[in-house]
Amino acid sequence: QQQVKQSPQSLIVQKGGISIINCAYENTAFDYFPWYQQFPGKGPALLIAIRPDVSEKKEGRFTISFNKSAKQFSLHIMDSQPGDSATYFCAATLYSSASKIIFGSGTRLSIRP
Amino acid sequence: DAGVIQSPRHEVTEMGQEVTLRCKPISGHNSLFWYRQTMMRGLELLIYFNNNVPIDDSGMPEDRFSAKMPNASFSTLKIQPSEPRDSAVYFCASWSGATNSPLHFGNGTRLTVT
């Protein structure tokens, strides 16, 4: 029940296309859903996050869609660029605390020029 | 702000040797985490400190692994003796403790045990 399931494991998208990464959870007590982006040789860094009381959050080309009833959330990258090539982790937290964060398994995204 | 600083960036050692990984968290952050990343298992939490005290070490694989935080600005993760299956990237992360504030990760130590 503490897991966050992420798919796909890897994704190849053409430049300018839309990249979509999906995550699902079981524990309805999760109260904050961040996405982390990791470039090769670097540590993960916060990209965007959403609270469960909103259905969508957009920051530039990055959008989180959240479906509370389905217990699913997804990251959409519009107009994907080669510089977006990275590994993306969805996550969920309890008590809005990083000490209670559960990470998904990660998606390796490659954007083809 | 220099961010979370880890050393060394790369470590290659032979099976049976002791390995010590080091971390300097962001100044003012009161929580520190050690993670291990592998292709097979993704990001695994090894141990979490709050105010220099270990709070949750349930992720530490076995007694060969130990972690210390002698003060607010320094932590170590030690593996003794090291084994080839310990090969992974080890990340340190720090957190300010503020609600919904993010984890700040260092750039990791890539450990190879031959």
PDB file of C-alpha atoms in Angstrom, chain A residues 6 32 34-38 43-48 75 87-91 93 98 101 103, chain B residues 43 95 101-105:
ATOM      1  CA  GLN A   6       5.381   4.272 -12.326  1.00  0.00           C
ATOM      2  CA  TYR A  32       1.735  15.703  -1.685  1.00  0.00           C
ATOM      3  CA  PRO A  34       6.287  15.791  -6.343  1.00  0.00           C
ATOM      4  CA  TRP A  35       8.119  14.900  -9.522  1.00  0.00           C
ATOM      5  CA  TYR A  36      11.905  14.800  -9.567  1.00  0.00           C
ATOM      6  CA  GLN A  37      14.135  15.104 -12.642  1.00  0.00           C
ATOM      7  CA  GLN A  38      17.574  13.509 -12.784  1.00  0.00           C
ATOM      8  CA  GLY A  43      21.228  13.856  -8.222  1.00  0.00           C
ATOM      9  CA  PRO A  44      17.446  14.110  -8.602  1.00  0.00           C
ATOM     10  CA  ALA A  45      16.002  17.607  -8.309  1.00  0.00           C
ATOM     11  CA  LEU A  46      12.440  18.766  -7.757  1.00  0.00           C
ATOM     12  CA  LEU A  47      10.719  19.593 -11.046  1.00  0.00           C
ATOM     13  CA  ILE A  48       7.083  20.236 -10.149  1.00  0.00           C
ATOM     14  CA  LEU A  75       3.448  14.213 -15.938  1.00  0.00           C
ATOM     15  CA  THR A  87      15.158  10.139 -15.698  1.00  0.00           C
ATOM     16  CA  TYR A  88      11.910  11.212 -14.071  1.00  0.00           C
ATOM     17  CA  PHE A  89      10.678   9.990 -10.691  1.00  0.00           C
ATOM     18  CA  CYS A  90       7.184  10.470  -9.400  1.00  0.00           C
ATOM     19  CA  ALA A  91       6.773  10.446  -5.636  1.00  0.00           C
ATOM     20  CA  THR A  93       4.575  11.911   0.683  1.00  0.00           C
ATOM     21  CA  ALA A  98      10.117  14.567   2.858  1.00  0.00           C
ATOM     22  CA  ILE A 101       8.509  10.239   0.729  1.00  0.00           C
ATOM     23  CA  PHE A 103       9.546   7.252  -4.927  1.00  0.00           C
TER      24      PHE A 103
ATOM     25  CA  LEU B  43      16.136   4.754  -5.370  1.00  0.00           C
ATOM     26  CA  TRP B  95      15.848  18.663   3.876  1.00  0.00           C
ATOM     27  CA  SER B 101       9.840  21.642   0.822  1.00  0.00           C
ATOM     28  CA  PRO B 102      11.907  19.403  -1.449  1.00  0.00           C
ATOM     29  CA  LEU B 103      14.748  17.033  -0.830  1.00  0.00           C
ATOM     30  CA  HIS B 104      18.042  18.466  -2.067  1.00  0.00           C
ATOM     31  CA  PHE B 105      20.287  15.752  -3.450  1.00  0.00           C
TER      32      PHE B 105
END
